[in-house]
PDB file of N, CA and C in Angstrom:
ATOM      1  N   UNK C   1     -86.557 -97.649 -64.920  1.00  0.00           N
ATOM      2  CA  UNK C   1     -86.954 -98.370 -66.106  1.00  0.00           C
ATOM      3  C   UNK C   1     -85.708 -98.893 -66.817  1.00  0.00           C
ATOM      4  N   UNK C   2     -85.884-100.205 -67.110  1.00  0.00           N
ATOM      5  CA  UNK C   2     -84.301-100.870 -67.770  1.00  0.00           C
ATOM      6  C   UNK C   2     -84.236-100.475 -69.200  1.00  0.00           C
ATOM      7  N   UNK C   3     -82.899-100.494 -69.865  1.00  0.00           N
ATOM      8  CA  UNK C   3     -83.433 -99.873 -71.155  1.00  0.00           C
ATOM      9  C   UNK C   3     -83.122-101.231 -71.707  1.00  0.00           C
ATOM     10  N   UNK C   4     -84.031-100.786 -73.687  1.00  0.00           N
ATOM     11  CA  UNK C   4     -83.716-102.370 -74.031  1.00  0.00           C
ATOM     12  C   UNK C   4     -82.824-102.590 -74.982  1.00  0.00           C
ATOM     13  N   UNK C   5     -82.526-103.485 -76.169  1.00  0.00           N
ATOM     14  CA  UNK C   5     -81.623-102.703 -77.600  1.00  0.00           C
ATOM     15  C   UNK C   5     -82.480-102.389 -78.067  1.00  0.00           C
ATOM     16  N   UNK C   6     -84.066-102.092 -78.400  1.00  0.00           N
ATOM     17  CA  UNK C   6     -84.782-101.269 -79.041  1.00  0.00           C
ATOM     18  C   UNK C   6     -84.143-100.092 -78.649  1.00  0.00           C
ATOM     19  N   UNK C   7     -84.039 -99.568 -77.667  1.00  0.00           N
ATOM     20  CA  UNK C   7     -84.004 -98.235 -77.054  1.00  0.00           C
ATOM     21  C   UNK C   7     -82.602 -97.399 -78.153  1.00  0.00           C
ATOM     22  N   UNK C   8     -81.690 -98.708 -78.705  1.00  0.00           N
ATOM     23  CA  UNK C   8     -81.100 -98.177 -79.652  1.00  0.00           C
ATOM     24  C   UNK C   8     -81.275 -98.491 -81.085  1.00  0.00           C
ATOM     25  N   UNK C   9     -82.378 -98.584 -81.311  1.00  0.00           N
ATOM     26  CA  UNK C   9     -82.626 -98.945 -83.098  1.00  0.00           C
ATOM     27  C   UNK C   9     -82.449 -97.961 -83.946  1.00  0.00           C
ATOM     28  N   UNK C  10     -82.298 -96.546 -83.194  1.00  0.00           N
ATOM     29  CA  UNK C  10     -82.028 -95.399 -84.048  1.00  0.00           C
ATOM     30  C   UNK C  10     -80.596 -95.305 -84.638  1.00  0.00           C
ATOM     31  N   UNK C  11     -79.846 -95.802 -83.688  1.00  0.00           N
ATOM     32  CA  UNK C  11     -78.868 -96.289 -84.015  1.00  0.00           C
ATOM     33  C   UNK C  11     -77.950 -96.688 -86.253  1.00  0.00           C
ATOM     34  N   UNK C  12     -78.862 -97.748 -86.045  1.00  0.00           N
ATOM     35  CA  UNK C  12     -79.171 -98.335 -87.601  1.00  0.00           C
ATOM     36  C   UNK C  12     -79.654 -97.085 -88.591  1.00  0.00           C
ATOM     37  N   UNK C  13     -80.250 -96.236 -88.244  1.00  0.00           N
ATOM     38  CA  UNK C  13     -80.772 -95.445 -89.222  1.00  0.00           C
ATOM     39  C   UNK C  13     -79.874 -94.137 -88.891  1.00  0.00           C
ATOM     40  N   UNK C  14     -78.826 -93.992 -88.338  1.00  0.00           N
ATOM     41  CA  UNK C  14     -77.496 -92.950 -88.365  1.00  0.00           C
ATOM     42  C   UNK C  14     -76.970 -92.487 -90.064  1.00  0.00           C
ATOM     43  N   UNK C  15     -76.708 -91.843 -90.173  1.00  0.00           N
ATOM     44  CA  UNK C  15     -76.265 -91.374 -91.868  1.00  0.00           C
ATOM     45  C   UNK C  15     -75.111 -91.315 -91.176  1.00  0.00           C
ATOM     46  N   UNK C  16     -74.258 -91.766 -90.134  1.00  0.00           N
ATOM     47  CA  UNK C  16     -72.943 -91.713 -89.914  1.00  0.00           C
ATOM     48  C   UNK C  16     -72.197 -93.043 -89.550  1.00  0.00           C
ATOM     49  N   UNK C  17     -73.298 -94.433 -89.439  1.00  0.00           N
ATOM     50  CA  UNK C  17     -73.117 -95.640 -89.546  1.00  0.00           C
ATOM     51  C   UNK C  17     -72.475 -95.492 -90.519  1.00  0.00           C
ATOM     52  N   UNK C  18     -71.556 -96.526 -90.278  1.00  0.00           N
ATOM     53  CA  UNK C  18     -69.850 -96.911 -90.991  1.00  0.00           C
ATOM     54  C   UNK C  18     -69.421 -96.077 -91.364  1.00  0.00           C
ATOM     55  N   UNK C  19     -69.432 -94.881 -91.134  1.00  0.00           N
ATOM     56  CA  UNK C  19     -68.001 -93.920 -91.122  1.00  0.00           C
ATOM     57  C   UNK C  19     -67.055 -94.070 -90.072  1.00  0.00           C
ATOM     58  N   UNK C  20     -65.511 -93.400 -90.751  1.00  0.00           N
ATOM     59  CA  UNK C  20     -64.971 -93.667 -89.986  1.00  0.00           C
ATOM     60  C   UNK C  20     -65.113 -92.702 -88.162  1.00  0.00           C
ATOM     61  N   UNK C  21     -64.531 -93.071 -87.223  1.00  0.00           N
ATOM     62  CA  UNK C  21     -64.942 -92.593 -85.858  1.00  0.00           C
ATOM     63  C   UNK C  21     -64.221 -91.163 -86.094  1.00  0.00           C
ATOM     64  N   UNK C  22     -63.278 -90.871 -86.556  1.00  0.00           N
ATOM     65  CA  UNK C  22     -62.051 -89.764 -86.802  1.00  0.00           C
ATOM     66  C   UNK C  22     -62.845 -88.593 -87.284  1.00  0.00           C
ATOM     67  N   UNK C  23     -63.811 -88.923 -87.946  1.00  0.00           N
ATOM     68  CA  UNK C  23     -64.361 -87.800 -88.745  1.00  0.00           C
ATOM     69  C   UNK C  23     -65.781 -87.312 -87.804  1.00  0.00           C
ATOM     70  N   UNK C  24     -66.132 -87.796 -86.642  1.00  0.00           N
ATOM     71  CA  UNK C  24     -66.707 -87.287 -85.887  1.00  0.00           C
ATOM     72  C   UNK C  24     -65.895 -86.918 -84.221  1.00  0.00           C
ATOM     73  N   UNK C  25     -64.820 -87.314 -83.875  1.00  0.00           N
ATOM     74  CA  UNK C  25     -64.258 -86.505 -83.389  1.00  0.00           C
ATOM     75  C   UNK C  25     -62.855 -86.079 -83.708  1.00  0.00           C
ATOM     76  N   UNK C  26     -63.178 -84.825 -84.100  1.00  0.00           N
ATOM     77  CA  UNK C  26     -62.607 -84.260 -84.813  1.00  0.00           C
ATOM     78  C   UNK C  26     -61.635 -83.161 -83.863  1.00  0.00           C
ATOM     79  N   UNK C  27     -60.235 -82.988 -84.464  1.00  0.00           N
ATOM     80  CA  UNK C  27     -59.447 -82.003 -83.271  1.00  0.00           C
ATOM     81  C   UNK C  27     -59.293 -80.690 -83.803  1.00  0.00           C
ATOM     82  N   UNK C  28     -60.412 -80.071 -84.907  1.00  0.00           N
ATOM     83  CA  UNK C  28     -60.387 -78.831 -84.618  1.00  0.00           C
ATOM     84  C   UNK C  28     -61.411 -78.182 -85.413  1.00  0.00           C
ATOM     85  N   UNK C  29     -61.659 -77.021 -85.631  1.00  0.00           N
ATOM     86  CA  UNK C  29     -62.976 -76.481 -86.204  1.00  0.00           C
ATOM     87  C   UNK C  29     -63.411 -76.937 -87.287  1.00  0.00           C
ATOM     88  N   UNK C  30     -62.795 -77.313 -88.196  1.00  0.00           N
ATOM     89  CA  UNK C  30     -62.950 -77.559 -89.538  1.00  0.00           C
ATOM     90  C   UNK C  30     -63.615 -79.059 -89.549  1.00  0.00           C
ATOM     91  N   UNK C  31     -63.079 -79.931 -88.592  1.00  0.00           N
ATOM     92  CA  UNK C  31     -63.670 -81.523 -88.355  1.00  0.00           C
ATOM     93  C   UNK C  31     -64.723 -81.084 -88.295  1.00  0.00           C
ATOM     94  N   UNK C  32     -65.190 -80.376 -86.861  1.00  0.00           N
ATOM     95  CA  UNK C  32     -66.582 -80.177 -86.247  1.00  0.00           C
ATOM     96  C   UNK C  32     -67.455 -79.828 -87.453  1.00  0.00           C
ATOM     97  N   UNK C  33     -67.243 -78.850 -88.457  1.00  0.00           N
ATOM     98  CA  UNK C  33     -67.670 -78.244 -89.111  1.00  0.00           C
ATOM     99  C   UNK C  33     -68.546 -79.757 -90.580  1.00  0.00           C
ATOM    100  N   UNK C  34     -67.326 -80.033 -90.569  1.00  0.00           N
ATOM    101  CA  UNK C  34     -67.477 -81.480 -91.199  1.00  0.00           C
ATOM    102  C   UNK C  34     -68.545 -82.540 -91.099  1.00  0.00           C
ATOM    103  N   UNK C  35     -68.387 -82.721 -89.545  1.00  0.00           N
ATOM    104  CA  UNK C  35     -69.039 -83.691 -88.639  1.00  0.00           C
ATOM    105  C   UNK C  35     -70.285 -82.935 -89.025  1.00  0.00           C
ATOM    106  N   UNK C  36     -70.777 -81.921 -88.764  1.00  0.00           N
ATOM    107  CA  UNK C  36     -72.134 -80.992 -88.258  1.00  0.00           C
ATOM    108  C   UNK C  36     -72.948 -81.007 -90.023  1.00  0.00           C
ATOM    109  N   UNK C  37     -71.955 -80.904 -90.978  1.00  0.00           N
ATOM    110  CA  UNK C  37     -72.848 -81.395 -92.360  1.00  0.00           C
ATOM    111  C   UNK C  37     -73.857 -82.417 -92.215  1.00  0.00           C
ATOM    112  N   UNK C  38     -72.795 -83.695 -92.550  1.00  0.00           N
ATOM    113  CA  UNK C  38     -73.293 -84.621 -92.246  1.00  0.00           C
ATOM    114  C   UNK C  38     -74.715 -85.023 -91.321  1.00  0.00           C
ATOM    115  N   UNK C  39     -74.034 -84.315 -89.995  1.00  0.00           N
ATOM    116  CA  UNK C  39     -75.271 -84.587 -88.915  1.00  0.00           C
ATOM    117  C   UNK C  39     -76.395 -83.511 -89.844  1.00  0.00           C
ATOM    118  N   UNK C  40     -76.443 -82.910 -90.612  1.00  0.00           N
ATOM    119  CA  UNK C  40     -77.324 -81.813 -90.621  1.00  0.00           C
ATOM    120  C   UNK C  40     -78.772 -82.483 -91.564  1.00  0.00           C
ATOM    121  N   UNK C  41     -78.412 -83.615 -92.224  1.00  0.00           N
ATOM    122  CA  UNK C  41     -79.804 -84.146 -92.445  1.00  0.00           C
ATOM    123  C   UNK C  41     -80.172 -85.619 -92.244  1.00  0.00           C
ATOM    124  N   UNK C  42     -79.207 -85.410 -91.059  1.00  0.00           N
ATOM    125  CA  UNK C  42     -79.519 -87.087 -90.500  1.00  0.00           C
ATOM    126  C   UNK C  42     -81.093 -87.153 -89.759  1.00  0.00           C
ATOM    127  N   UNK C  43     -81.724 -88.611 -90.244  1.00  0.00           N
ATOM    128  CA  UNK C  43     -83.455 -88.317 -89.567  1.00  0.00           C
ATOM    129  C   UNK C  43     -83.036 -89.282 -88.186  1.00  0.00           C
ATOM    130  N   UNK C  44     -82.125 -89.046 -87.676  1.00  0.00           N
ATOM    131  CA  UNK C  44     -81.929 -89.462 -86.548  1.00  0.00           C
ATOM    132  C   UNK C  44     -81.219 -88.291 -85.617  1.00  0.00           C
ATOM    133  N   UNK C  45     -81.008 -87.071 -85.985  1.00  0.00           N
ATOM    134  CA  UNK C  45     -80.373 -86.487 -85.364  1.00  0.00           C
ATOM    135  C   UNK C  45     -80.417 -86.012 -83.584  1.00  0.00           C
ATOM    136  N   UNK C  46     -81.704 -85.877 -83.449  1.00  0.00           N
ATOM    137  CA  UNK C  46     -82.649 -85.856 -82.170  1.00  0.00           C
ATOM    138  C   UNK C  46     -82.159 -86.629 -81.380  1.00  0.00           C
ATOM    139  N   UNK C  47     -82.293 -87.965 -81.710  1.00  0.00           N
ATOM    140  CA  UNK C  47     -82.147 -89.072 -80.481  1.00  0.00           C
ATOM    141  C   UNK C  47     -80.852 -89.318 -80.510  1.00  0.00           C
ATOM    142  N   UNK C  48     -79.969 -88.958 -81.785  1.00  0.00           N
ATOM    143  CA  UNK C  48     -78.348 -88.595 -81.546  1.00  0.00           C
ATOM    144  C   UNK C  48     -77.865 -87.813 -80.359  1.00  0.00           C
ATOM    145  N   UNK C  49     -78.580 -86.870 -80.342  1.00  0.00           N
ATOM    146  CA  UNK C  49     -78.024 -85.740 -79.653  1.00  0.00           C
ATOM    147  C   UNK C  49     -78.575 -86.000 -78.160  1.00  0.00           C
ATOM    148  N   UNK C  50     -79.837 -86.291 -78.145  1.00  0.00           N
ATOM    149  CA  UNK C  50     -80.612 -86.689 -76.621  1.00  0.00           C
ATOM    150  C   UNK C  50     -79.766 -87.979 -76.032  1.00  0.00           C
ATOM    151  N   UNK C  51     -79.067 -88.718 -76.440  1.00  0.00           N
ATOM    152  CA  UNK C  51     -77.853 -90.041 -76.534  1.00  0.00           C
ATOM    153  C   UNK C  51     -77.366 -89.357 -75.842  1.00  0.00           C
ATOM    154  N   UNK C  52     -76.586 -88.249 -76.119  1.00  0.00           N
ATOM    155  CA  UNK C  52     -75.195 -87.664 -75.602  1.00  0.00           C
ATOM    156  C   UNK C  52     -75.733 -86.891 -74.898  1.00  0.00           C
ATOM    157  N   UNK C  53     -76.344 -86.618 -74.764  1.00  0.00           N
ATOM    158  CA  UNK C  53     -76.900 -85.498 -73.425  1.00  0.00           C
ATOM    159  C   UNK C  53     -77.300 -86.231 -72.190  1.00  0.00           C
ATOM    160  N   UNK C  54     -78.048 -87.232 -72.310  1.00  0.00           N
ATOM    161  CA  UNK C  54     -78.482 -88.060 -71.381  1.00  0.00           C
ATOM    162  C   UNK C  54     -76.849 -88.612 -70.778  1.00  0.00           C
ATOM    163  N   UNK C  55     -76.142 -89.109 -71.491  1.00  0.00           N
ATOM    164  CA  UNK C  55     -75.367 -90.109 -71.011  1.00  0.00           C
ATOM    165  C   UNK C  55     -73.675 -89.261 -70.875  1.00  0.00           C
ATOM    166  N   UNK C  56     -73.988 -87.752 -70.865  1.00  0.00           N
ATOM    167  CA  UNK C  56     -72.693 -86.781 -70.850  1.00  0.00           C
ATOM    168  C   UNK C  56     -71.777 -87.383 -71.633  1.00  0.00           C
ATOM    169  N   UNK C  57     -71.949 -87.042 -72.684  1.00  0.00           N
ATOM    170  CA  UNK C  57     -70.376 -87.907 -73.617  1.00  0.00           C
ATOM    171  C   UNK C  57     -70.123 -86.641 -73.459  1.00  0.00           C
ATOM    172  N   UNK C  58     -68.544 -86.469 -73.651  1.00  0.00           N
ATOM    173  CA  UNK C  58     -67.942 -85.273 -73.530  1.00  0.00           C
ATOM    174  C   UNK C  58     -67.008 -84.820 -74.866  1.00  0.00           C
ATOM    175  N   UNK C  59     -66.991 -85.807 -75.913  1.00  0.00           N
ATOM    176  CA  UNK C  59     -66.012 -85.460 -76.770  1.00  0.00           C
ATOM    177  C   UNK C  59     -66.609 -86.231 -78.169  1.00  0.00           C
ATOM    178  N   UNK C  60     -66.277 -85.363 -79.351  1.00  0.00           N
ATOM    179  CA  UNK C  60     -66.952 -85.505 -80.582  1.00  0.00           C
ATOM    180  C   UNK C  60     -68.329 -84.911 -81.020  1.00  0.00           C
ATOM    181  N   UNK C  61     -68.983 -84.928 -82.172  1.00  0.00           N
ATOM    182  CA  UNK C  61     -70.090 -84.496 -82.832  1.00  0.00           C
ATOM    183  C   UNK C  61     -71.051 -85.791 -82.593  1.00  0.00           C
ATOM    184  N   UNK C  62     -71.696 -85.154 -81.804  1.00  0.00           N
ATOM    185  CA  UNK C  62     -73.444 -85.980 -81.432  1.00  0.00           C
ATOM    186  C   UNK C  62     -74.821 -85.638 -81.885  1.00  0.00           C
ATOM    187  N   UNK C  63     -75.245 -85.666 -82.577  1.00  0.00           N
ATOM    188  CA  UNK C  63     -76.304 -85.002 -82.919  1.00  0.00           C
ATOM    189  C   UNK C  63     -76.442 -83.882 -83.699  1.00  0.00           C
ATOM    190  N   UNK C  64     -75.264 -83.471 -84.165  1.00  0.00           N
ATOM    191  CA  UNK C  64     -74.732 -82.354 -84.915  1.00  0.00           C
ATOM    192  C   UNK C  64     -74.337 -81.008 -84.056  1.00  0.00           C
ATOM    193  N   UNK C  65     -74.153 -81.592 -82.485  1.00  0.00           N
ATOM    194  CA  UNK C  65     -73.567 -80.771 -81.886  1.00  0.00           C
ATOM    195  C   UNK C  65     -72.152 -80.715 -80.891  1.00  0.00           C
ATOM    196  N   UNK C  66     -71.223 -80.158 -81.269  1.00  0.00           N
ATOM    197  CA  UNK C  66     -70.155 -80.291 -80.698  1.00  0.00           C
ATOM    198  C   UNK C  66     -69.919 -80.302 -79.495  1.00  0.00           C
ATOM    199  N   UNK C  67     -68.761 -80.841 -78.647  1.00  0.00           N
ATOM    200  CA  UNK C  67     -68.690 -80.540 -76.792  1.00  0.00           C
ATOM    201  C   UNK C  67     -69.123 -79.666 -76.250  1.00  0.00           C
ATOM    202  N   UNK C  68     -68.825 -78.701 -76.705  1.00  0.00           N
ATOM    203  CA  UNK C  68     -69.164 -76.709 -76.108  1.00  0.00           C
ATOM    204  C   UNK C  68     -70.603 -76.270 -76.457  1.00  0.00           C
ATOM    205  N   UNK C  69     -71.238 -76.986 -77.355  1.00  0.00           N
ATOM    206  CA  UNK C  69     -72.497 -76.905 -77.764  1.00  0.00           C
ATOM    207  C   UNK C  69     -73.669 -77.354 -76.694  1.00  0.00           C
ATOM    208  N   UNK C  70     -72.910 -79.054 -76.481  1.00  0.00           N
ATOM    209  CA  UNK C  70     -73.946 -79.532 -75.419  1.00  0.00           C
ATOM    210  C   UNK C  70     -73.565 -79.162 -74.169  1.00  0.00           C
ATOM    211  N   UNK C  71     -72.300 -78.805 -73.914  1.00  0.00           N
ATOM    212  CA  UNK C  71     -72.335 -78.158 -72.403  1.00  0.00           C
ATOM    213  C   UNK C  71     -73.006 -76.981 -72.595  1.00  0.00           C
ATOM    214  N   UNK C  72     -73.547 -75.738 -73.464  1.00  0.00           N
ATOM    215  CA  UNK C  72     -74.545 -74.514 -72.990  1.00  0.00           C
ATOM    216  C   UNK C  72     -75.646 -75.578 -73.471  1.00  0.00           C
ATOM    217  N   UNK C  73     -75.787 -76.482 -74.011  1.00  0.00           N
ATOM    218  CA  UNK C  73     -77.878 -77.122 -73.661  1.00  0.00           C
ATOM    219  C   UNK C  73     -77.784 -77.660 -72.369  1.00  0.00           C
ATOM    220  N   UNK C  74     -76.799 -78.377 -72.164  1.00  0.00           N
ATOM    221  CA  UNK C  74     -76.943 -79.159 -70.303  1.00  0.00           C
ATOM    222  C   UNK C  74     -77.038 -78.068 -69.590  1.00  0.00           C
ATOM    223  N   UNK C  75     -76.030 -76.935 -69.374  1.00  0.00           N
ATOM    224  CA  UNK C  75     -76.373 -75.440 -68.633  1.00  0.00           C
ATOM    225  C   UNK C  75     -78.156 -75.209 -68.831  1.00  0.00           C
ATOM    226  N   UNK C  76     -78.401 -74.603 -69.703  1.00  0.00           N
ATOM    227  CA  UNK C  76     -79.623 -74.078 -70.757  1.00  0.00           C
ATOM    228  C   UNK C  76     -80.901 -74.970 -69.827  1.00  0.00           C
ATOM    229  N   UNK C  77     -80.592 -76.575 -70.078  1.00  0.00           N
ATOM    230  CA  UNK C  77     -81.679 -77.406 -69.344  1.00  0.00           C
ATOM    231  C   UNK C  77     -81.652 -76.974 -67.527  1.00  0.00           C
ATOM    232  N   UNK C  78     -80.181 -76.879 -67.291  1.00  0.00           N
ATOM    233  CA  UNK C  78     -80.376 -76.886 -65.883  1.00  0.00           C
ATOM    234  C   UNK C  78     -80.982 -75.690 -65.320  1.00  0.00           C
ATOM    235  N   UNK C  79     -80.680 -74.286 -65.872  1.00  0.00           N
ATOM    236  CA  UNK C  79     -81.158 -73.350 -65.398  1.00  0.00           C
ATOM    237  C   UNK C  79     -83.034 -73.057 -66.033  1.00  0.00           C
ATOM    238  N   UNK C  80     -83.364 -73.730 -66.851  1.00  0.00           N
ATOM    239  CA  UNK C  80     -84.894 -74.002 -66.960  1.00  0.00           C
ATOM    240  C   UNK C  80     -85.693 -75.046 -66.053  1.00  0.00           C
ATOM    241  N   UNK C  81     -84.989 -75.966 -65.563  1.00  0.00           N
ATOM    242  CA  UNK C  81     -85.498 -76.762 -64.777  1.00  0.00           C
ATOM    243  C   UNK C  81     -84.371 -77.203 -63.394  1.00  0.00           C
ATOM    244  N   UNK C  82     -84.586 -76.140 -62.646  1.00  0.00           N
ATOM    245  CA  UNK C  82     -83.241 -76.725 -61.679  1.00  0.00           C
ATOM    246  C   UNK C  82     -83.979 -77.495 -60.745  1.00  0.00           C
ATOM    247  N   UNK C  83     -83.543 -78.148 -60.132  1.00  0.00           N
ATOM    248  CA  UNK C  83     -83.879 -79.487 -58.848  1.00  0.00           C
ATOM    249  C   UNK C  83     -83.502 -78.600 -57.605  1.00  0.00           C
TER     250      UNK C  83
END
């Protein structure tokens, strides 16, 4: 299935649209910590985070979850549904 730019309209409704990029990847606990506010009442946070999971980003706050976060949900998914 092709995707379309609908597929990113959630996009627009980010509470992290026009911030700067620095403050979501962040180089040490206190950024993350930062970043993860913010993400914490974004009404987009879901399809933030399903973004970066789907498409393995490996670095910064996605969804209000840090690198080490979504590598134990990608683990977490694989060992609930292995192929």
């Amino acid at each position: 299935m092709e995707e379309s730019p609908d597929d990113y309209s959630w996009m627009l409704r980010a509470k992290c649209r026009g911030a700067s990029p620095s403050e979501f990847f962040p180089s040490d606990g206190v950024g993350v910590e930062f970043a993860q506010r913010i993400c914490g009442n974004c009404p987009v946070r879901m399809e933030c985070l399903e973004y970066a999971l789907k498409f393995r980003i490996e670095h910064g706050v996605w969804g209000g979850a840090s690198e080490r976060e979504r590598r134990r949900i990608l683990r977490r998914r694989r060992q609930l549904n292995p192929t």
